[in-house]
Amino acid sequence: MSSHLSADRPAAQPPGRGSVDALISQARRLKGDVDAVRRDAPSDDSDPQERWQRALYDLALHQLTDLDEHLAQLRDGPPPVPSAPAAPSPARTAPPAPRRGSLLSRVGSAEWNLLTDEASWSGELYEILGRDRTAPPLTLDELPSLVLDEDRPRLTVMVTDCLVDAQRIDGEFRVVRPDGEVRTVHMMGEPVLAADGSTAAMWAVLRDVSELRRSERAVSETRDSLQRHRQRAQSEHRLAVELQEAVLLPWRGSLRLPHRGTETLDLAAHYLPSSSSALIGGDWYDALELADGETLLSVGDLTGHGVAVASGMATLLGAVRGMAMAGTQPGPLMSLLNQLLDATVQPALGSAVCCRYRPGTRTLVWAQAGHPAPLLFRGGTGRRLDSPDGVLLGATSGAVYAQAEETLEPGDLLLLHTDGLVPGRDNAAAVNRLLDLAPRFAGARTAQDCVRTVMEEFGEAEREDDACVLIAKVTS
């Protein structure tokens, strides 16, 4: 380094060691805390949220590591910048290379003298650029030869602004090392002025920020992936809701079936979404007046959540309606539904109750597939109907489903529901909670009033799964 340049820039004085040591201790404590949280964090690569969190942890660790090492260098002062040799000297012994990955291997310095056209590099800069440390340092005119073609204009602008307009340098560019590896270098520097105010030299610190930028890209990519995942989830949820609403038409007030004749059923239903999942489940309720004057009542649940499940539920419900309209009785209907699920490309399980009500004789014919039995309320008391044999839909090929009959009376109330209507309860306890509503049902005028009672009792409770309830009141 020329004496002129040395005189223009005063020697750096290391700061008070005590204050810097305290900062170093705090940085290392924080780094340890972040590393501990990172190790305990889930590592499921299929979850965009967890990938994004892990990438942020990695970025924070990179930043804290850099802070720790920069503080150490601030405390100890900068390493000496060796003078550049006039020509390569085979006899020269290169200083030992710093440990790869340490701060010293990632931060180097350089000075370019415009008066003598000499350059001086620290040994660390040779390490960053992958250059032979016995070779002379590159001049400012030669430096762009190491830079990627698309980044050369950026380097040219930075150097020109520094030398011509005496502006500080603060920018990045990518270099190609002799082994073909591309590294990202951040350069900060400033002009060194002569006594007459002209620029005599340029001094710079160059830092390898490749790993830091890789971590930042990982954070950005996982953030974008998470955003896309959320948008996709919102779209799927919207589609599932629209599909569900198209199938499960909301009943506002009571619906009387059949439309012709004197014997009627007063019907009401309600769907309760899960409080722990934003995805739509496969629960359904349905009532349909059949061609022979009978009434179809059904509730069911296809396992899972999301668009595929909502679509599967719609398919299943369509099959139930079609077969019932064709005259298929509940037991054989369940067997055919089981075959349908068994033949689907994506295996699925489902449960269901299917009832046919014959108004002429007030007879209820029903079958079930691994589903809670209907509850019958009469005269202020309630009981669960005895279930005919029936396994879950899709559980086994060739399953046979029995059916049962029950004679109803005017004023009887039939309650069909899916699992989860009474949250946090096993099946027996849930049934007992529902049967306890019998006195309140006895005082209700309509099926809708009864549904409202169920909602007052269980509608606000936290539930892990979707649920629905269908109530039919025999009016004559």
GROMACS .gro file of C-alpha atoms in nm:
model
  476
    1MET     CA    1   0.000   0.000   0.000
    2SER     CA    2   0.142   0.341  -0.088
    3SER     CA    3   0.240   0.582   0.188
    4HIS     CA    4   0.004   0.840   0.040
    5LEU     CA    5  -0.293   0.612   0.083
    6SER     CA    6  -0.186   0.505   0.430
    7ALA     CA    7  -0.167   0.867   0.541
    8ASP     CA    8  -0.512   0.948   0.406
    9ARG     CA    9  -0.692   0.677   0.602
   10PRO     CA   10  -0.623   0.664   0.978
   11ALA     CA   11  -0.554   0.327   1.134
   12ALA     CA   12  -0.863   0.154   1.270
   13GLN     CA   13  -0.887   0.150   1.646
   14PRO     CA   14  -1.056  -0.154   1.799
   15PRO     CA   15  -1.356  -0.064   2.015
   16GLY     CA   16  -1.380  -0.136   2.386
   17ARG     CA   17  -1.350  -0.512   2.428
   18GLY     CA   18  -1.593  -0.533   2.717
   19SER     CA   19  -1.889  -0.390   2.530
   20VAL     CA   20  -1.822  -0.598   2.218
   21ASP     CA   21  -1.772  -0.914   2.426
   22ALA     CA   22  -2.113  -0.854   2.583
   23LEU     CA   23  -2.272  -0.822   2.240
   24ILE     CA   24  -2.099  -1.140   2.127
   25SER     CA   25  -2.233  -1.328   2.429
   26GLN     CA   26  -2.587  -1.206   2.360
   27ALA     CA   27  -2.562  -1.302   1.993
   28ARG     CA   28  -2.438  -1.650   2.081
   29ARG     CA   29  -2.711  -1.701   2.341
   30LEU     CA   30  -2.976  -1.599   2.091
   31LYS     CA   31  -2.822  -1.826   1.828
   32GLY     CA   32  -2.836  -2.117   2.071
   33ASP     CA   33  -3.201  -2.047   2.149
   34VAL     CA   34  -3.295  -2.028   1.780
   35ASP     CA   35  -3.102  -2.347   1.706
   36ALA     CA   36  -3.281  -2.530   1.989
   37VAL     CA   37  -3.622  -2.422   1.859
   38ARG     CA   38  -3.520  -2.522   1.507
   39ARG     CA   39  -3.418  -2.873   1.620
   40ASP     CA   40  -3.751  -2.920   1.799
   41ALA     CA   41  -3.956  -2.795   1.503
   42PRO     CA   42  -4.145  -3.053   1.288
   43SER     CA   43  -3.965  -3.160   0.971
   44ASP     CA   44  -4.248  -3.263   0.741
   45ASP     CA   45  -4.141  -3.162   0.388
   46SER     CA   46  -4.495  -3.213   0.262
   47ASP     CA   47  -4.626  -2.928   0.476
   48PRO     CA   48  -4.555  -2.584   0.318
   49GLN     CA   49  -4.607  -2.409   0.653
   50GLU     CA   50  -4.336  -2.622   0.820
   51ARG     CA   51  -4.097  -2.584   0.524
   52TRP     CA   52  -4.138  -2.205   0.543
   53GLN     CA   53  -4.075  -2.201   0.920
   54ARG     CA   54  -3.766  -2.421   0.885
   55ALA     CA   55  -3.626  -2.196   0.611
   56LEU     CA   56  -3.675  -1.893   0.837
   57TYR     CA   57  -3.490  -2.070   1.117
   58ASP     CA   58  -3.200  -2.143   0.879
   59LEU     CA   59  -3.192  -1.781   0.764
   60ALA     CA   60  -3.195  -1.653   1.123
   61LEU     CA   61  -2.904  -1.884   1.210
   62HIS     CA   62  -2.705  -1.759   0.911
   63GLN     CA   63  -2.766  -1.400   1.014
   64LEU     CA   64  -2.674  -1.464   1.377
   65THR     CA   65  -2.360  -1.653   1.277
   66ASP     CA   66  -2.253  -1.360   1.061
   67LEU     CA   67  -2.329  -1.116   1.344
   68ASP     CA   68  -2.124  -1.321   1.590
   69GLU     CA   69  -1.824  -1.338   1.359
   70HIS     CA   70  -1.846  -0.975   1.254
   71LEU     CA   71  -1.847  -0.869   1.619
   72ALA     CA   72  -1.543  -1.087   1.682
   73GLN     CA   73  -1.362  -0.920   1.393
   74LEU     CA   74  -1.471  -0.578   1.520
   75ARG     CA   75  -1.322  -0.661   1.860
   76ASP     CA   76  -0.995  -0.800   1.722
   77GLY     CA   77  -0.949  -0.543   1.446
   78PRO     CA   78  -0.913  -0.607   1.070
   79PRO     CA   79  -0.647  -0.847   0.941
   80PRO     CA   80  -0.345  -0.687   0.767
   81VAL     CA   81  -0.372  -0.633   0.392
   82PRO     CA   82  -0.055  -0.767   0.226
   83SER     CA   83   0.116  -0.568  -0.046
   84ALA     CA   84   0.073  -0.705  -0.395
   85PRO     CA   85   0.384  -0.866  -0.548
   86ALA     CA   86   0.522  -0.702  -0.861
   87ALA     CA   87   0.527  -1.040  -1.033
   88PRO     CA   88   0.454  -1.401  -0.938
   89SER     CA   89   0.731  -1.544  -0.726
   90PRO     CA   90   0.762  -1.926  -0.710
   91ALA     CA   91   0.965  -1.901  -0.392
   92ARG     CA   92   0.687  -1.714  -0.208
   93THR     CA   93   0.510  -1.919   0.057
   94ALA     CA   94   0.136  -1.858   0.065
   95PRO     CA   95  -0.015  -1.798   0.408
   96PRO     CA   96  -0.228  -2.082   0.541
   97ALA     CA   97  -0.582  -2.081   0.400
   98PRO     CA   98  -0.845  -1.992   0.654
   99ARG     CA   99  -1.099  -2.253   0.763
  100ARG     CA  100  -1.362  -2.284   0.489
  101GLY     CA  101  -1.698  -2.157   0.608
  102SER     CA  102  -1.550  -1.925   0.873
  103LEU     CA  103  -1.591  -1.551   0.856
  104LEU     CA  104  -1.227  -1.509   0.743
  105SER     CA  105  -1.292  -1.727   0.440
  106ARG     CA  106  -1.598  -1.515   0.354
  107VAL     CA  107  -1.476  -1.157   0.410
  108GLY     CA  108  -1.178  -1.009   0.229
  109SER     CA  109  -1.053  -0.665   0.138
  110ALA     CA  110  -0.888  -0.499  -0.159
  111GLU     CA  111  -0.742  -0.166  -0.264
  112TRP     CA  112  -0.684  -0.038  -0.614
  113ASN     CA  113  -0.437   0.252  -0.662
  114LEU     CA  114  -0.535   0.464  -0.961
  115LEU     CA  115  -0.206   0.656  -0.958
  116THR     CA  116   0.024   0.352  -0.984
  117ASP     CA  117  -0.231   0.103  -1.125
  118GLU     CA  118  -0.134  -0.132  -0.842
  119ALA     CA  119  -0.377  -0.357  -0.658
  120SER     CA  120  -0.353  -0.526  -0.321
  121TRP     CA  121  -0.580  -0.807  -0.199
  122SER     CA  122  -0.609  -0.973   0.138
  123GLY     CA  123  -0.552  -1.347   0.145
  124GLU     CA  124  -0.921  -1.395   0.226
  125LEU     CA  125  -1.023  -1.235  -0.105
  126TYR     CA  126  -0.812  -1.491  -0.290
  127GLU     CA  127  -1.006  -1.759  -0.101
  128ILE     CA  128  -1.345  -1.608  -0.189
  129LEU     CA  129  -1.263  -1.579  -0.559
  130GLY     CA  130  -1.083  -1.915  -0.574
  131ARG     CA  131  -0.765  -1.756  -0.704
  132ASP     CA  132  -0.409  -1.882  -0.662
  133ARG     CA  133  -0.271  -1.681  -0.372
  134THR     CA  134   0.072  -1.661  -0.539
  135ALA     CA  135  -0.077  -1.483  -0.842
  136PRO     CA  136  -0.091  -1.104  -0.861
  137PRO     CA  137  -0.426  -0.946  -0.775
  138LEU     CA  138  -0.647  -0.837  -1.061
  139THR     CA  139  -0.670  -0.471  -1.153
  140LEU     CA  140  -1.005  -0.295  -1.180
  141ASP     CA  141  -0.994  -0.350  -1.557
  142GLU     CA  142  -0.934  -0.724  -1.506
  143LEU     CA  143  -1.185  -0.780  -1.225
  144PRO     CA  144  -1.491  -0.805  -1.456
  145SER     CA  145  -1.337  -1.115  -1.617
  146LEU     CA  146  -1.442  -1.310  -1.304
  147VAL     CA  147  -1.799  -1.178  -1.305
  148LEU     CA  148  -2.101  -1.338  -1.473
  149ASP     CA  149  -2.183  -1.164  -1.800
  150GLU     CA  150  -2.523  -1.041  -1.681
  151ASP     CA  151  -2.373  -0.889  -1.363
  152ARG     CA  152  -2.085  -0.702  -1.529
  153PRO     CA  153  -2.286  -0.386  -1.605
  154ARG     CA  154  -2.380  -0.365  -1.236
  155LEU     CA  155  -2.013  -0.385  -1.130
  156THR     CA  156  -1.917  -0.127  -1.392
  157VAL     CA  157  -2.178   0.120  -1.264
  158MET     CA  158  -2.066   0.075  -0.902
  159VAL     CA  159  -1.697   0.128  -0.982
  160THR     CA  160  -1.764   0.422  -1.215
  161ASP     CA  161  -1.984   0.599  -0.959
  162CYS     CA  162  -1.712   0.551  -0.698
  163LEU     CA  163  -1.421   0.670  -0.912
  164VAL     CA  164  -1.594   0.951  -1.101
  165ASP     CA  165  -1.854   1.079  -0.853
  166ALA     CA  166  -1.681   0.972  -0.529
  167GLN     CA  167  -1.986   0.767  -0.424
  168ARG     CA  168  -1.973   0.481  -0.178
  169ILE     CA  169  -2.003   0.128  -0.314
  170ASP     CA  170  -2.271  -0.106  -0.180
  171GLY     CA  171  -2.387  -0.380  -0.415
  172GLU     CA  172  -2.367  -0.744  -0.517
  173PHE     CA  173  -2.255  -0.945  -0.816
  174ARG     CA  174  -2.184  -1.308  -0.894
  175VAL     CA  175  -1.841  -1.445  -0.972
  176VAL     CA  176  -1.737  -1.771  -1.135
  177ARG     CA  177  -1.449  -1.944  -0.957
  178PRO     CA  178  -1.193  -2.143  -1.159
  179ASP     CA  179  -1.363  -2.467  -1.051
  180GLY     CA  180  -1.687  -2.344  -1.210
  181GLU     CA  181  -1.864  -2.269  -0.882
  182VAL     CA  182  -2.073  -1.952  -0.884
  183ARG     CA  183  -2.059  -1.740  -0.569
  184THR     CA  184  -2.243  -1.424  -0.473
  185VAL     CA  185  -2.020  -1.142  -0.349
  186HIS     CA  186  -2.134  -0.830  -0.165
  187MET     CA  187  -1.891  -0.538  -0.206
  188MET     CA  188  -1.885  -0.230   0.015
  189GLY     CA  189  -1.624   0.036  -0.049
  190GLU     CA  190  -1.539   0.400  -0.083
  191PRO     CA  191  -1.304   0.627  -0.276
  192VAL     CA  192  -0.975   0.733  -0.127
  193LEU     CA  193  -0.917   1.100  -0.208
  194ALA     CA  194  -0.589   1.275  -0.279
  195ALA     CA  195  -0.499   1.613  -0.128
  196ASP     CA  196  -0.651   1.797  -0.427
  197GLY     CA  197  -0.984   1.614  -0.384
  198SER     CA  198  -0.940   1.384  -0.679
  199THR     CA  199  -0.991   1.007  -0.645
  200ALA     CA  200  -0.656   0.840  -0.588
  201ALA     CA  201  -0.774   0.488  -0.510
  202MET     CA  202  -1.070   0.269  -0.430
  203TRP     CA  203  -1.087   0.060  -0.114
  204ALA     CA  204  -1.344  -0.219  -0.064
  205VAL     CA  205  -1.450  -0.505   0.160
  206LEU     CA  206  -1.589  -0.803  -0.027
  207ARG     CA  207  -1.803  -1.063   0.145
  208ASP     CA  208  -1.916  -1.405   0.021
  209VAL     CA  209  -2.292  -1.403   0.085
  210SER     CA  210  -2.376  -1.712  -0.121
  211GLU     CA  211  -2.513  -1.917   0.170
  212LEU     CA  212  -2.705  -1.622   0.309
  213ARG     CA  213  -2.869  -1.555  -0.027
  214ARG     CA  214  -2.946  -1.926  -0.063
  215SER     CA  215  -3.126  -1.917   0.271
  216GLU     CA  216  -3.314  -1.603   0.169
  217ARG     CA  217  -3.420  -1.767  -0.157
  218ALA     CA  218  -3.538  -2.072   0.038
  219VAL     CA  219  -3.746  -1.848   0.262
  220SER     CA  220  -3.891  -1.663  -0.037
  221GLU     CA  221  -3.966  -1.983  -0.228
  222THR     CA  222  -4.131  -2.152   0.069
  223ARG     CA  223  -4.327  -1.835   0.143
  224ASP     CA  224  -4.450  -1.832  -0.216
  225SER     CA  225  -4.525  -2.204  -0.194
  226LEU     CA  226  -4.719  -2.148   0.126
  227GLN     CA  227  -4.914  -1.865  -0.036
  228ARG     CA  228  -4.998  -2.087  -0.333
  229HIS     CA  229  -5.096  -2.365  -0.094
  230ARG     CA  230  -5.327  -2.128   0.095
  231GLN     CA  231  -5.481  -1.997  -0.225
  232ARG     CA  232  -5.535  -2.352  -0.347
  233ALA     CA  233  -5.688  -2.448  -0.013
  234GLN     CA  234  -5.919  -2.145  -0.027
  235SER     CA  235  -6.026  -2.235  -0.380
  236GLU     CA  236  -6.085  -2.596  -0.283
  237HIS     CA  237  -6.283  -2.488   0.021
  238ARG     CA  238  -6.494  -2.253  -0.189
  239LEU     CA  239  -6.560  -2.530  -0.443
  240ALA     CA  240  -6.643  -2.782  -0.171
  241VAL     CA  241  -6.886  -2.538  -0.007
  242GLU     CA  242  -7.057  -2.468  -0.339
  243LEU     CA  243  -7.081  -2.839  -0.411
  244GLN     CA  244  -7.219  -2.911  -0.066
  245GLU     CA  245  -7.474  -2.630  -0.086
  246ALA     CA  246  -7.588  -2.755  -0.427
  247VAL     CA  247  -7.652  -3.099  -0.279
  248LEU     CA  248  -7.768  -3.015   0.074
  249LEU     CA  249  -8.023  -2.747   0.004
  250PRO     CA  250  -8.079  -2.547   0.321
  251TRP     CA  251  -8.424  -2.588   0.472
  252ARG     CA  252  -8.568  -2.267   0.606
  253GLY     CA  253  -8.863  -2.375   0.817
  254SER     CA  254  -9.041  -2.707   0.787
  255LEU     CA  255  -9.094  -2.908   0.470
  256ARG     CA  256  -9.405  -3.122   0.441
  257LEU     CA  257  -9.391  -3.448   0.247
  258PRO     CA  258  -9.558  -3.592   0.050
  259HIS     CA  259  -9.722  -3.310  -0.141
  260ARG     CA  260 -10.031  -3.519  -0.205
  261GLY     CA  261 -10.237  -3.718   0.042
  262THR     CA  262 -10.341  -3.675   0.401
  263GLU     CA  263 -10.051  -3.853   0.573
  264THR     CA  264  -9.758  -3.620   0.612
  265LEU     CA  265  -9.414  -3.589   0.767
  266ASP     CA  266  -9.290  -3.260   0.908
  267LEU     CA  267  -8.917  -3.241   0.829
  268ALA     CA  268  -8.625  -3.019   0.929
  269ALA     CA  269  -8.247  -3.058   0.912
  270HIS     CA  270  -7.925  -2.877   0.994
  271TYR     CA  271  -7.556  -2.910   0.905
  272LEU     CA  272  -7.283  -2.825   1.158
  273PRO     CA  273  -6.929  -2.768   1.026
  274SER     CA  274  -6.618  -2.872   1.215
  275SER     CA  275  -6.465  -2.610   1.441
  276SER     CA  276  -6.113  -2.752   1.399
  277SER     CA  277  -6.093  -2.779   1.020
  278ALA     CA  278  -6.161  -2.531   0.742
  279LEU     CA  279  -6.228  -2.818   0.501
  280ILE     CA  280  -6.575  -2.947   0.420
  281GLY     CA  281  -6.648  -3.303   0.527
  282GLY     CA  282  -6.860  -3.575   0.370
  283ASP     CA  283  -7.167  -3.562   0.596
  284TRP     CA  284  -7.509  -3.547   0.434
  285TYR     CA  285  -7.880  -3.548   0.510
  286ASP     CA  286  -8.161  -3.600   0.262
  287ALA     CA  287  -8.537  -3.637   0.231
  288LEU     CA  288  -8.710  -3.723  -0.095
  289GLU     CA  289  -9.068  -3.798  -0.191
  290LEU     CA  290  -9.066  -4.116  -0.402
  291ALA     CA  291  -9.286  -4.202  -0.698
  292ASP     CA  292  -9.497  -4.451  -0.499
  293GLY     CA  293  -9.582  -4.189  -0.234
  294GLU     CA  294  -9.331  -4.316   0.018
  295THR     CA  295  -9.064  -4.090   0.168
  296LEU     CA  296  -8.689  -4.152   0.163
  297LEU     CA  297  -8.492  -4.033   0.469
  298SER     CA  298  -8.116  -4.073   0.484
  299VAL     CA  299  -7.807  -3.944   0.662
  300GLY     CA  300  -7.450  -4.050   0.607
  301ASP     CA  301  -7.084  -3.967   0.635
  302LEU     CA  302  -6.802  -4.029   0.390
  303THR     CA  303  -6.465  -4.024   0.566
  304GLY     CA  304  -6.222  -3.739   0.498
  305HIS     CA  305  -6.244  -3.371   0.405
  306GLY     CA  306  -6.204  -3.157   0.099
  307VAL     CA  307  -6.327  -3.135  -0.259
  308ALA     CA  308  -6.273  -3.504  -0.338
  309VAL     CA  309  -6.476  -3.609  -0.035
  310ALA     CA  310  -6.753  -3.357  -0.106
  311SER     CA  311  -6.764  -3.485  -0.464
  312GLY     CA  312  -6.774  -3.845  -0.341
  313MET     CA  313  -7.057  -3.755  -0.101
  314ALA     CA  314  -7.255  -3.601  -0.387
  315THR     CA  315  -7.202  -3.916  -0.596
  316LEU     CA  316  -7.311  -4.139  -0.309
  317LEU     CA  317  -7.618  -3.931  -0.235
  318GLY     CA  318  -7.713  -3.931  -0.603
  319ALA     CA  319  -7.688  -4.310  -0.605
  320VAL     CA  320  -7.907  -4.334  -0.295
  321ARG     CA  321  -8.173  -4.116  -0.456
  322GLY     CA  322  -8.164  -4.297  -0.790
  323MET     CA  323  -8.189  -4.645  -0.640
  324ALA     CA  324  -8.461  -4.541  -0.396
  325MET     CA  325  -8.663  -4.381  -0.677
  326ALA     CA  326  -8.629  -4.709  -0.870
  327GLY     CA  327  -8.788  -4.892  -0.577
  328THR     CA  328  -8.479  -5.047  -0.416
  329GLN     CA  329  -8.542  -5.125  -0.050
  330PRO     CA  330  -8.300  -5.000   0.221
  331GLY     CA  331  -8.113  -5.332   0.278
  332PRO     CA  332  -8.036  -5.409  -0.088
  333LEU     CA  333  -7.970  -5.038  -0.142
  334MET     CA  334  -7.692  -5.048   0.118
  335SER     CA  335  -7.539  -5.353  -0.050
  336LEU     CA  336  -7.529  -5.169  -0.383
  337LEU     CA  337  -7.376  -4.861  -0.218
  338ASN     CA  338  -7.106  -5.084  -0.070
  339GLN     CA  339  -7.029  -5.222  -0.417
  340LEU     CA  340  -7.012  -4.868  -0.552
  341LEU     CA  341  -6.755  -4.759  -0.291
  342ASP     CA  342  -6.561  -5.083  -0.338
  343ALA     CA  343  -6.532  -5.011  -0.712
  344THR     CA  344  -6.410  -4.651  -0.680
  345VAL     CA  345  -6.057  -4.567  -0.791
  346GLN     CA  346  -5.977  -4.406  -0.456
  347PRO     CA  347  -6.078  -4.634  -0.167
  348ALA     CA  348  -6.315  -4.473   0.081
  349LEU     CA  349  -6.519  -4.566   0.385
  350GLY     CA  350  -6.863  -4.440   0.468
  351SER     CA  351  -7.150  -4.489   0.707
  352ALA     CA  352  -7.518  -4.434   0.642
  353VAL     CA  353  -7.875  -4.485   0.754
  354CYS     CA  354  -8.143  -4.523   0.488
  355CYS     CA  355  -8.517  -4.525   0.571
  356ARG     CA  356  -8.837  -4.561   0.367
  357TYR     CA  357  -9.149  -4.432   0.534
  358ARG     CA  358  -9.481  -4.577   0.415
  359PRO     CA  359  -9.747  -4.322   0.512
  360GLY     CA  360 -10.042  -4.557   0.452
  361THR     CA  361  -9.934  -4.790   0.733
  362ARG     CA  362  -9.698  -4.550   0.913
  363THR     CA  363  -9.425  -4.811   0.869
  364LEU     CA  364  -9.056  -4.723   0.875
  365VAL     CA  365  -8.831  -4.970   0.689
  366TRP     CA  366  -8.463  -4.900   0.744
  367ALA     CA  367  -8.108  -5.029   0.716
  368GLN     CA  368  -7.773  -4.904   0.841
  369ALA     CA  369  -7.406  -4.935   0.750
  370GLY     CA  370  -7.191  -4.882   1.059
  371HIS     CA  371  -7.396  -4.576   1.153
  372PRO     CA  372  -7.571  -4.454   1.470
  373ALA     CA  373  -7.928  -4.586   1.479
  374PRO     CA  374  -8.225  -4.348   1.454
  375LEU     CA  375  -8.376  -4.227   1.781
  376LEU     CA  376  -8.751  -4.249   1.833
  377PHE     CA  377  -8.923  -4.005   2.069
  378ARG     CA  378  -9.278  -4.070   2.186
  379GLY     CA  379  -9.481  -3.926   2.471
  380GLY     CA  380  -9.194  -3.740   2.636
  381THR     CA  381  -8.947  -4.031   2.631
  382GLY     CA  382  -8.699  -4.157   2.376
  383ARG     CA  383  -8.520  -4.475   2.275
  384ARG     CA  384  -8.271  -4.594   2.019
  385LEU     CA  385  -8.405  -4.830   1.752
  386ASP     CA  386  -8.247  -5.176   1.746
  387SER     CA  387  -7.999  -5.182   1.458
  388PRO     CA  388  -8.011  -5.447   1.186
  389ASP     CA  389  -7.675  -5.592   1.082
  390GLY     CA  390  -7.459  -5.377   0.858
  391VAL     CA  391  -7.087  -5.296   0.830
  392LEU     CA  392  -6.924  -4.976   0.709
  393LEU     CA  393  -6.962  -4.903   0.340
  394GLY     CA  394  -6.644  -4.990   0.154
  395ALA     CA  395  -6.507  -5.203   0.439
  396THR     CA  396  -6.553  -5.542   0.274
  397SER     CA  397  -6.668  -5.675  -0.062
  398GLY     CA  398  -6.998  -5.858  -0.089
  399ALA     CA  399  -7.138  -5.736   0.244
  400VAL     CA  400  -7.506  -5.811   0.308
  401TYR     CA  401  -7.722  -5.559   0.493
  402ALA     CA  402  -8.030  -5.653   0.691
  403GLN     CA  403  -8.327  -5.422   0.735
  404ALA     CA  404  -8.576  -5.361   1.014
  405GLU     CA  405  -8.930  -5.227   1.045
  406GLU     CA  406  -9.086  -4.994   1.299
  407THR     CA  407  -9.447  -4.882   1.321
  408LEU     CA  408  -9.483  -4.513   1.403
  409GLU     CA  409  -9.769  -4.321   1.560
  410PRO     CA  410  -9.899  -3.966   1.510
  411GLY     CA  411  -9.681  -3.727   1.710
  412ASP     CA  412  -9.376  -3.956   1.697
  413LEU     CA  413  -9.043  -3.788   1.637
  414LEU     CA  414  -8.761  -3.958   1.448
  415LEU     CA  415  -8.406  -3.817   1.485
  416LEU     CA  416  -8.130  -3.921   1.243
  417HIS     CA  417  -7.778  -3.788   1.294
  418THR     CA  418  -7.411  -3.840   1.210
  419ASP     CA  419  -7.118  -3.885   1.447
  420GLY     CA  420  -6.995  -3.565   1.603
  421LEU     CA  421  -7.333  -3.410   1.671
  422VAL     CA  422  -7.253  -3.441   2.043
  423PRO     CA  423  -6.883  -3.344   2.060
  424GLY     CA  424  -6.636  -3.516   2.289
  425ARG     CA  425  -6.863  -3.808   2.375
  426ASP     CA  426  -6.852  -4.181   2.305
  427ASN     CA  427  -7.150  -4.328   2.120
  428ALA     CA  428  -7.343  -4.437   2.430
  429ALA     CA  429  -7.294  -4.104   2.609
  430ALA     CA  430  -7.389  -3.911   2.296
  431VAL     CA  431  -7.711  -4.109   2.258
  432ASN     CA  432  -7.800  -4.050   2.623
  433ARG     CA  433  -7.746  -3.675   2.582
  434LEU     CA  434  -7.981  -3.674   2.284
  435LEU     CA  435  -8.240  -3.887   2.460
  436ASP     CA  436  -8.237  -3.640   2.749
  437LEU     CA  437  -8.397  -3.389   2.510
  438ALA     CA  438  -8.721  -3.593   2.502
  439PRO     CA  439  -8.920  -3.366   2.741
  440ARG     CA  440  -8.826  -3.059   2.539
  441PHE     CA  441  -8.918  -3.232   2.212
  442ALA     CA  442  -9.259  -3.320   2.357
  443GLY     CA  443  -9.339  -2.953   2.396
  444ALA     CA  444  -9.222  -2.858   2.046
  445ARG     CA  445  -9.480  -2.787   1.777
  446THR     CA  446  -9.271  -2.853   1.466
  447ALA     CA  447  -8.965  -3.044   1.351
  448GLN     CA  448  -8.791  -2.711   1.303
  449ASP     CA  449  -8.850  -2.630   1.671
  450CYS     CA  450  -8.686  -2.961   1.759
  451VAL     CA  451  -8.384  -2.888   1.540
  452ARG     CA  452  -8.358  -2.549   1.708
  453THR     CA  453  -8.352  -2.727   2.047
  454VAL     CA  454  -8.067  -2.951   1.928
  455MET     CA  455  -7.873  -2.645   1.810
  456GLU     CA  456  -7.928  -2.464   2.140
  457GLU     CA  457  -7.787  -2.765   2.322
  458PHE     CA  458  -7.497  -2.865   2.096
  459GLY     CA  459  -7.459  -2.606   1.818
  460GLU     CA  460  -7.199  -2.386   1.993
  461ALA     CA  461  -6.979  -2.673   2.116
  462GLU     CA  462  -6.630  -2.727   1.975
  463ARG     CA  463  -6.637  -3.026   1.739
  464GLU     CA  464  -6.354  -3.207   1.564
  465ASP     CA  465  -6.570  -3.331   1.277
  466ASP     CA  466  -6.870  -3.216   1.076
  467ALA     CA  467  -7.215  -3.337   1.176
  468CYS     CA  468  -7.574  -3.314   1.066
  469VAL     CA  469  -7.917  -3.387   1.209
  470LEU     CA  470  -8.245  -3.471   1.036
  471ILE     CA  471  -8.574  -3.473   1.230
  472ALA     CA  472  -8.904  -3.614   1.100
  473LYS     CA  473  -9.227  -3.560   1.292
  474VAL     CA  474  -9.529  -3.777   1.212
  475THR     CA  475  -9.820  -3.536   1.185
  476SER     CA  476 -10.105  -3.776   1.101
   0.00000   0.00000   0.00000
